């Protein structure tokens, strides 16, 4: 049997350590202080987030994204978004054999490598789409980055919408979605500063549609009070996209109607998610009892394999019980949303895969992931539907 040293024994603790052996990313840790080291492939079976970003407590590893917990043998022992025992596939595939020799942790055998069939920011199908390339009046758009190339919008097919310029390198498969709130004079709009993620636009979109990560990724903003269990919800297909309307209970202490004794603090909220290929997203949060609406428009620009630019515009109506929220309320809402986005970006900085897996078997989808499953299906169809682009003029005549 062949053994490979992967780490010094003294460096292995209850803080998971990322290492690589034979090109395969691994995580090595002690499930509790002084315990024997264990080694697994460095990815959670759910969304393939590196387990080296997990926290270890009470002999269990808790994934940073949705809080699935694994024991020292790799068994999934907690899957917070749903009731009942986790499915067997939620457990980690067996890791390699481990021994300690001369102060080194050694392994024998290697788990499977990361999947390779990924939808990246340079997928050729993205040429047949509208992409946001800058905020009008704010960004210099003489040259912009898209799919690893530089484009000059002045020389390309463009359109302006929501205060953004959109560019389509080839005939787009899908048009921009409708958004009634933006054209409604009763709404006040405000941009968040644009942001960048190292994750692909597909992963960024998946994160936006994800409803199970709030208690774990957003614990410092709004997540601590959120319910871990995700209620069953439905998703309706739309042309090149989907929509999901979810009614939820939540505490609304900021509602002036609560202080006035008109409404209880526990109220109903309707969350409507809208997705359109490839990376147009919207979340409309309607407080059904208090009557206020907060709409978040969220668009991603696939700049290169390791860069996605994110545009977030918020639309407000009736926040704080008044039709026109004053500037200080808008400022604090925007600052709060920025802090929320930063929590997502921090999680994305820990990711390693350069794209979104589109093969269903590469991840483990559970009930809470229905929106993410629709996103993958739409993108898989998008990827195969776009026509091959004609050869550039400089390519010369075809050879036979
Ligand atoms: S729990 Fe690990 S990626 Fe979801
Ligand atoms: Fe998030």
GROMACS .gro file of N, CA and C in nm, residues 17 59 98 123 129 144 193 207 242 256 260 278 309 337 374 384 392 398:
model
   54
   17UNK      N    1  -0.826   2.189   0.780
   17UNK     CA    2  -0.711   2.236   0.702
   17UNK      C    3  -0.727   2.184   0.558
   59UNK      N    4  -1.746   1.731   1.809
   59UNK     CA    5  -1.718   1.613   1.727
   59UNK      C    6  -1.782   1.617   1.590
   98UNK      N    7  -0.595   0.666   0.690
   98UNK     CA    8  -0.508   0.767   0.751
   98UNK      C    9  -0.419   0.700   0.854
  123UNK      N   10  -1.867   3.039  -2.069
  123UNK     CA   11  -1.939   2.942  -2.150
  123UNK      C   12  -1.982   3.011  -2.281
  129UNK      N   13  -2.694   3.629  -2.512
  129UNK     CA   14  -2.769   3.678  -2.394
  129UNK      C   15  -2.745   3.826  -2.374
  144UNK      N   16  -1.570   4.730  -2.168
  144UNK     CA   17  -1.622   4.649  -2.057
  144UNK      C   18  -1.575   4.504  -2.075
  193UNK      N   19  -2.377   5.007  -0.399
  193UNK     CA   20  -2.253   5.015  -0.476
  193UNK      C   21  -2.233   4.882  -0.548
  207UNK      N   22  -2.696   3.143  -0.535
  207UNK     CA   23  -2.693   3.195  -0.398
  207UNK      C   24  -2.811   3.290  -0.374
  242UNK      N   25  -3.811   3.113  -1.424
  242UNK     CA   26  -3.910   3.059  -1.332
  242UNK      C   27  -3.948   3.165  -1.229
  256UNK      N   28  -4.445   5.054   1.241
  256UNK     CA   29  -4.505   5.149   1.335
  256UNK      C   30  -4.643   5.104   1.384
  260UNK      N   31  -4.814   5.110   1.761
  260UNK     CA   32  -4.945   5.174   1.781
  260UNK      C   33  -5.052   5.075   1.826
  278UNK      N   34  -2.968   3.469  -1.862
  278UNK     CA   35  -2.892   3.380  -1.775
  278UNK      C   36  -2.882   3.429  -1.630
  309UNK      N   37  -1.938   4.076  -1.181
  309UNK     CA   38  -1.977   4.206  -1.125
  309UNK      C   39  -2.126   4.200  -1.092
  337UNK      N   40  -2.862   4.613   0.336
  337UNK     CA   41  -2.854   4.520   0.224
  337UNK      C   42  -2.710   4.498   0.180
  374UNK      N   43  -3.434   2.442  -1.066
  374UNK     CA   44  -3.489   2.509  -1.186
  374UNK      C   45  -3.380   2.593  -1.254
  384UNK      N   46  -2.737   2.441  -2.435
  384UNK     CA   47  -2.746   2.359  -2.555
  384UNK      C   48  -2.826   2.425  -2.666
  392UNK      N   49  -1.515   3.408  -3.722
  392UNK     CA   50  -1.481   3.548  -3.744
  392UNK      C   51  -1.430   3.568  -3.885
  398UNK      N   52  -1.343   2.808  -4.522
  398UNK     CA   53  -1.339   2.680  -4.453
  398UNK      C   54  -1.258   2.580  -4.535
   0.00000   0.00000   0.00000
